[in-house]
């Protein structure tokens, strides 16, 4: 029987190639009244098939899966089901993987060994529209080694563009030419591997490269 409370449940999809991880997470999260584990997938491709058939709010995804990786999965989720939010649950915490995950659309990044309360809190935070990065990871995302090679001036230009300024307005603000602004933006999109300035802004905001006040 469906109750009024059921309608408020956060619908979850678990994606991990290890059966014991899927079983453990399903058991843990299924005990929470505000969670509904809709499905568990053993691969990214299986997860995408499930997303085509079922309504999901949050996907918990492992990064290191054979064949179709977690990063591939995140990128496809962002394209195929943009309203679905993703949280990475990984056994590893390397800068390159964190950056790649956030660039691909992850709204949170936690280790599998994280306390259950931290995992559940992250799910609720992301469902509420916030990010869920432990302080140590959030700090690393904002540190200089996570700048993807952007110079201080390039970050300044991107921050102004993200605030809605045109190339001409950016040029006037920084006292440089529009040609220089355009060159900076071209370099930025190349370094962030973005298709255009809009995607570059998205990546920069979600990786902490720029901050909008």
mmCIF file of C-alpha atoms in Angstrom:
data_model
loop_
_atom_site.group_PDB
_atom_site.id
_atom_site.type_symbol
_atom_site.label_atom_id
_atom_site.label_comp_id
_atom_site.label_asym_id
_atom_site.label_seq_id
_atom_site.Cartn_x
_atom_site.Cartn_y
_atom_site.Cartn_z
ATOM 1 C CA UNK A 1 0.000 0.000 0.000
ATOM 2 C CA UNK A 2 1.338 3.426 -0.925
ATOM 3 C CA UNK A 3 1.151 6.009 1.841
ATOM 4 C CA UNK A 4 1.522 9.748 1.790
ATOM 5 C CA UNK A 5 4.982 9.342 3.338
ATOM 6 C CA UNK A 6 6.080 7.094 0.480
ATOM 7 C CA UNK A 7 5.647 9.974 -1.972
ATOM 8 C CA UNK A 8 8.345 11.911 -0.155
ATOM 9 C CA UNK A 9 10.918 9.138 -0.319
ATOM 10 C CA UNK A 10 14.201 9.776 -2.091
ATOM 11 C CA UNK A 11 14.389 7.227 -4.888
ATOM 12 C CA UNK A 12 17.854 5.702 -5.135
ATOM 13 C CA UNK A 13 19.802 3.743 -7.736
ATOM 14 C CA UNK A 14 22.977 1.972 -6.589
ATOM 15 C CA UNK A 15 25.713 1.292 -9.150
ATOM 16 C CA UNK A 16 28.647 -0.930 -8.183
ATOM 17 C CA UNK A 17 30.222 -4.016 -9.740
ATOM 18 C CA UNK A 18 30.691 -5.701 -6.343
ATOM 19 C CA UNK A 19 27.583 -7.631 -5.185
ATOM 20 C CA UNK A 20 28.480 -7.312 -1.499
ATOM 21 C CA UNK A 21 28.623 -3.513 -1.805
ATOM 22 C CA UNK A 22 25.237 -3.381 -3.534
ATOM 23 C CA UNK A 23 23.752 -5.702 -0.923
ATOM 24 C CA UNK A 24 25.217 -3.776 2.000
ATOM 25 C CA UNK A 25 24.123 -0.379 0.728
ATOM 26 C CA UNK A 26 20.660 -1.661 -0.127
ATOM 27 C CA UNK A 27 20.256 -3.061 3.365
ATOM 28 C CA UNK A 28 21.572 0.082 5.059
ATOM 29 C CA UNK A 29 19.663 2.634 3.027
ATOM 30 C CA UNK A 30 16.512 0.562 2.795
ATOM 31 C CA UNK A 31 16.090 0.854 6.545
ATOM 32 C CA UNK A 32 15.569 4.611 6.309
ATOM 33 C CA UNK A 33 11.969 5.764 6.026
ATOM 34 C CA UNK A 34 12.819 8.589 3.629
ATOM 35 C CA UNK A 35 14.823 6.382 1.254
ATOM 36 C CA UNK A 36 13.571 3.961 -1.369
ATOM 37 C CA UNK A 37 16.209 1.791 -3.065
ATOM 38 C CA UNK A 38 14.508 1.433 -6.440
ATOM 39 C CA UNK A 39 17.227 -0.665 -8.078
ATOM 40 C CA UNK A 40 20.860 -1.752 -7.947
ATOM 41 C CA UNK A 41 23.009 -2.106 -11.058
ATOM 42 C CA UNK A 42 26.268 -4.006 -11.534
ATOM 43 C CA UNK A 43 27.486 -1.752 -14.366
ATOM 44 C CA UNK A 44 27.096 1.696 -15.781
ATOM 45 C CA UNK A 45 25.277 0.470 -18.864
ATOM 46 C CA UNK A 46 22.791 -1.426 -16.717
ATOM 47 C CA UNK A 47 22.260 1.737 -14.668
ATOM 48 C CA UNK A 48 21.472 3.744 -17.804
ATOM 49 C CA UNK A 49 18.933 1.124 -18.876
ATOM 50 C CA UNK A 50 17.274 1.403 -15.464
ATOM 51 C CA UNK A 51 17.161 5.195 -15.720
ATOM 52 C CA UNK A 52 15.204 4.857 -18.956
ATOM 53 C CA UNK A 53 12.592 2.734 -17.206
ATOM 54 C CA UNK A 54 12.333 4.030 -13.642
ATOM 55 C CA UNK A 55 12.102 7.375 -11.886
ATOM 56 C CA UNK A 56 15.263 8.008 -9.875
ATOM 57 C CA UNK A 57 16.295 10.997 -7.751
ATOM 58 C CA UNK A 58 19.831 10.094 -6.676
ATOM 59 C CA UNK A 59 22.390 7.699 -8.148
ATOM 60 C CA UNK A 60 25.211 6.370 -5.970
ATOM 61 C CA UNK A 61 27.964 5.292 -8.335
ATOM 62 C CA UNK A 62 31.358 3.639 -8.009
ATOM 63 C CA UNK A 63 34.104 5.031 -10.238
ATOM 64 C CA UNK A 64 36.227 1.981 -10.916
ATOM 65 C CA UNK A 65 34.073 -0.463 -12.820
ATOM 66 C CA UNK A 66 35.268 -2.644 -15.696
ATOM 67 C CA UNK A 67 34.427 -1.569 -19.230
ATOM 68 C CA UNK A 68 32.050 1.352 -18.880
ATOM 69 C CA UNK A 69 33.612 3.370 -16.053
ATOM 70 C CA UNK A 70 31.966 5.459 -13.374
ATOM 71 C CA UNK A 71 33.081 8.635 -15.156
ATOM 72 C CA UNK A 72 31.462 7.388 -18.373
ATOM 73 C CA UNK A 73 28.322 6.657 -16.382
ATOM 74 C CA UNK A 74 28.245 10.117 -14.810
ATOM 75 C CA UNK A 75 28.647 11.802 -18.183
ATOM 76 C CA UNK A 76 25.817 9.771 -19.682
ATOM 77 C CA UNK A 77 23.554 10.440 -16.696
ATOM 78 C CA UNK A 78 24.086 14.180 -17.135
ATOM 79 C CA UNK A 79 23.120 13.850 -20.812
ATOM 80 C CA UNK A 80 20.379 11.238 -20.570
ATOM 81 C CA UNK A 81 18.774 12.171 -17.246
ATOM 82 C CA UNK A 82 19.905 15.703 -16.291
ATOM 83 C CA UNK A 83 17.436 15.960 -13.400
ATOM 84 C CA UNK A 84 19.006 12.962 -11.693
ATOM 85 C CA UNK A 85 21.766 13.856 -9.221
ATOM 86 C CA UNK A 86 24.829 11.668 -8.690
ATOM 87 C CA UNK A 87 27.057 10.958 -5.710
ATOM 88 C CA UNK A 88 30.308 9.046 -6.055
ATOM 89 C CA UNK A 89 31.060 6.311 -3.525
ATOM 90 C CA UNK A 90 34.647 5.272 -4.109
ATOM 91 C CA UNK A 91 37.407 3.327 -2.399
ATOM 92 C CA UNK A 92 39.933 5.882 -3.621
ATOM 93 C CA UNK A 93 40.521 9.578 -3.132
ATOM 94 C CA UNK A 94 42.910 10.684 -5.857
ATOM 95 C CA UNK A 95 42.764 14.294 -7.021
ATOM 96 C CA UNK A 96 42.459 13.311 -10.678
ATOM 97 C CA UNK A 97 39.445 11.095 -10.017
ATOM 98 C CA UNK A 98 37.754 13.651 -7.783
ATOM 99 C CA UNK A 99 38.205 16.365 -10.387
ATOM 100 C CA UNK A 100 37.035 14.099 -13.222
ATOM 101 C CA UNK A 101 33.953 13.048 -11.239
ATOM 102 C CA UNK A 102 32.949 16.615 -10.440
ATOM 103 C CA UNK A 103 33.623 17.665 -14.038
ATOM 104 C CA UNK A 104 31.300 14.845 -15.157
ATOM 105 C CA UNK A 105 28.510 16.121 -12.921
ATOM 106 C CA UNK A 106 28.908 14.471 -9.503
ATOM 107 C CA UNK A 107 27.327 16.502 -6.716
ATOM 108 C CA UNK A 108 29.111 14.599 -3.967
ATOM 109 C CA UNK A 109 32.155 12.400 -3.418
ATOM 110 C CA UNK A 110 32.481 10.032 -0.473
ATOM 111 C CA UNK A 111 34.630 7.065 0.428
ATOM 112 C CA UNK A 112 32.914 3.718 0.879
ATOM 113 C CA UNK A 113 34.386 3.545 4.352
ATOM 114 C CA UNK A 114 32.539 6.725 5.351
ATOM 115 C CA UNK A 115 30.246 6.403 8.385
ATOM 116 C CA UNK A 116 26.678 5.455 7.405
ATOM 117 C CA UNK A 117 25.411 8.738 8.837
ATOM 118 C CA UNK A 118 27.705 10.670 6.494
ATOM 119 C CA UNK A 119 26.463 8.766 3.453
ATOM 120 C CA UNK A 120 22.827 9.278 4.414
ATOM 121 C CA UNK A 121 23.405 12.963 5.141
ATOM 122 C CA UNK A 122 25.058 13.393 1.743
ATOM 123 C CA UNK A 123 22.063 11.864 -0.024
ATOM 124 C CA UNK A 124 19.669 14.194 1.765
ATOM 125 C CA UNK A 125 21.865 17.220 1.077
ATOM 126 C CA UNK A 126 22.148 16.521 -2.644
ATOM 127 C CA UNK A 127 18.415 15.816 -2.867
ATOM 128 C CA UNK A 128 17.852 19.238 -1.281
ATOM 129 C CA UNK A 129 19.942 20.885 -3.992
ATOM 130 C CA UNK A 130 23.238 21.172 -2.145
ATOM 131 C CA UNK A 131 26.627 19.566 -2.714
ATOM 132 C CA UNK A 132 28.085 16.856 -0.500
ATOM 133 C CA UNK A 133 31.851 16.963 -0.326
ATOM 134 C CA UNK A 134 33.672 16.296 2.957
ATOM 135 C CA UNK A 135 35.658 19.316 4.073
ATOM 136 C CA UNK A 136 38.999 17.742 3.159
ATOM 137 C CA UNK A 137 37.824 17.091 -0.420
ATOM 138 C CA UNK A 138 36.145 20.484 -0.782
ATOM 139 C CA UNK A 139 39.396 22.095 0.314
ATOM 140 C CA UNK A 140 41.396 20.118 -2.234
ATOM 141 C CA UNK A 141 38.971 21.086 -4.984
ATOM 142 C CA UNK A 142 39.661 24.735 -4.254
ATOM 143 C CA UNK A 143 43.428 24.433 -3.856
ATOM 144 C CA UNK A 144 45.835 25.557 -6.556
ATOM 145 C CA UNK A 145 46.713 22.057 -7.696
ATOM 146 C CA UNK A 146 43.082 21.571 -8.718
ATOM 147 C CA UNK A 147 42.963 24.638 -10.974
ATOM 148 C CA UNK A 148 43.291 22.572 -14.169
ATOM 149 C CA UNK A 149 46.129 24.835 -15.234
ATOM 150 C CA UNK A 150 44.059 28.037 -15.307
ATOM 151 C CA UNK A 151 45.994 31.190 -14.581
ATOM 152 C CA UNK A 152 44.774 33.772 -12.098
ATOM 153 C CA UNK A 153 43.743 36.055 -14.974
ATOM 154 C CA UNK A 154 41.870 33.239 -16.726
ATOM 155 C CA UNK A 155 39.933 32.471 -13.544
ATOM 156 C CA UNK A 156 39.191 36.194 -13.202
ATOM 157 C CA UNK A 157 37.844 36.362 -16.756
ATOM 158 C CA UNK A 158 35.732 33.235 -16.292
ATOM 159 C CA UNK A 159 34.317 34.523 -13.014
ATOM 160 C CA UNK A 160 33.176 37.746 -14.665
ATOM 161 C CA UNK A 161 31.631 35.868 -17.591
ATOM 162 C CA UNK A 162 29.880 33.555 -15.117
ATOM 163 C CA UNK A 163 28.362 36.660 -13.490
ATOM 164 C CA UNK A 164 26.782 37.555 -16.827
ATOM 165 C CA UNK A 165 29.218 40.102 -18.220
ATOM 166 C CA UNK A 166 29.738 40.269 -21.985
ATOM 167 C CA UNK A 167 33.193 40.125 -23.537
ATOM 168 C CA UNK A 168 33.115 43.898 -23.934
ATOM 169 C CA UNK A 169 32.157 44.422 -20.289
ATOM 170 C CA UNK A 170 34.872 42.022 -19.139
ATOM 171 C CA UNK A 171 37.396 43.897 -21.270
ATOM 172 C CA UNK A 172 36.341 47.239 -19.773
ATOM 173 C CA UNK A 173 36.418 45.866 -16.231
ATOM 174 C CA UNK A 174 39.909 44.391 -16.576
ATOM 175 C CA UNK A 175 41.232 47.140 -18.869
ATOM 176 C CA UNK A 176 42.175 44.688 -21.605
ATOM 177 C CA UNK A 177 41.020 44.270 -25.205
ATOM 178 C CA UNK A 178 38.047 42.169 -26.297
ATOM 179 C CA UNK A 179 40.484 40.165 -28.409
ATOM 180 C CA UNK A 180 42.439 39.267 -25.251
ATOM 181 C CA UNK A 181 39.220 38.283 -23.468
ATOM 182 C CA UNK A 182 38.284 36.028 -26.373
ATOM 183 C CA UNK A 183 41.722 34.399 -26.302
ATOM 184 C CA UNK A 184 41.458 33.802 -22.567
ATOM 185 C CA UNK A 185 38.071 32.142 -23.033
ATOM 186 C CA UNK A 186 39.424 29.925 -25.813
ATOM 187 C CA UNK A 187 42.297 28.820 -23.568
ATOM 188 C CA UNK A 188 39.902 28.215 -20.670
ATOM 189 C CA UNK A 189 37.591 25.947 -22.661
ATOM 190 C CA UNK A 190 40.593 23.993 -23.945
ATOM 191 C CA UNK A 191 42.091 23.510 -20.489
ATOM 192 C CA UNK A 192 38.752 22.473 -18.969
ATOM 193 C CA UNK A 193 37.975 20.297 -22.003
ATOM 194 C CA UNK A 194 34.656 22.098 -22.314
ATOM 195 C CA UNK A 195 32.644 22.441 -25.502
ATOM 196 C CA UNK A 196 31.798 26.103 -24.878
ATOM 197 C CA UNK A 197 31.895 28.837 -22.243
ATOM 198 C CA UNK A 198 28.645 27.652 -20.649
ATOM 199 C CA UNK A 199 30.088 24.216 -19.947
ATOM 200 C CA UNK A 200 33.342 25.829 -18.789
ATOM 201 C CA UNK A 201 31.409 27.899 -16.253
ATOM 202 C CA UNK A 202 29.536 24.806 -15.049
ATOM 203 C CA UNK A 203 32.788 22.890 -14.573
ATOM 204 C CA UNK A 204 34.531 25.794 -12.863
ATOM 205 C CA UNK A 205 31.730 26.402 -10.378
ATOM 206 C CA UNK A 206 31.286 22.747 -9.483
ATOM 207 C CA UNK A 207 34.995 22.147 -9.033
ATOM 208 C CA UNK A 208 35.544 25.260 -6.962
ATOM 209 C CA UNK A 209 37.740 26.948 -9.554
ATOM 210 C CA UNK A 210 35.608 30.063 -9.299
ATOM 211 C CA UNK A 211 33.203 31.312 -6.670
ATOM 212 C CA UNK A 212 30.158 33.465 -7.338
ATOM 213 C CA UNK A 213 29.029 35.711 -4.492
#
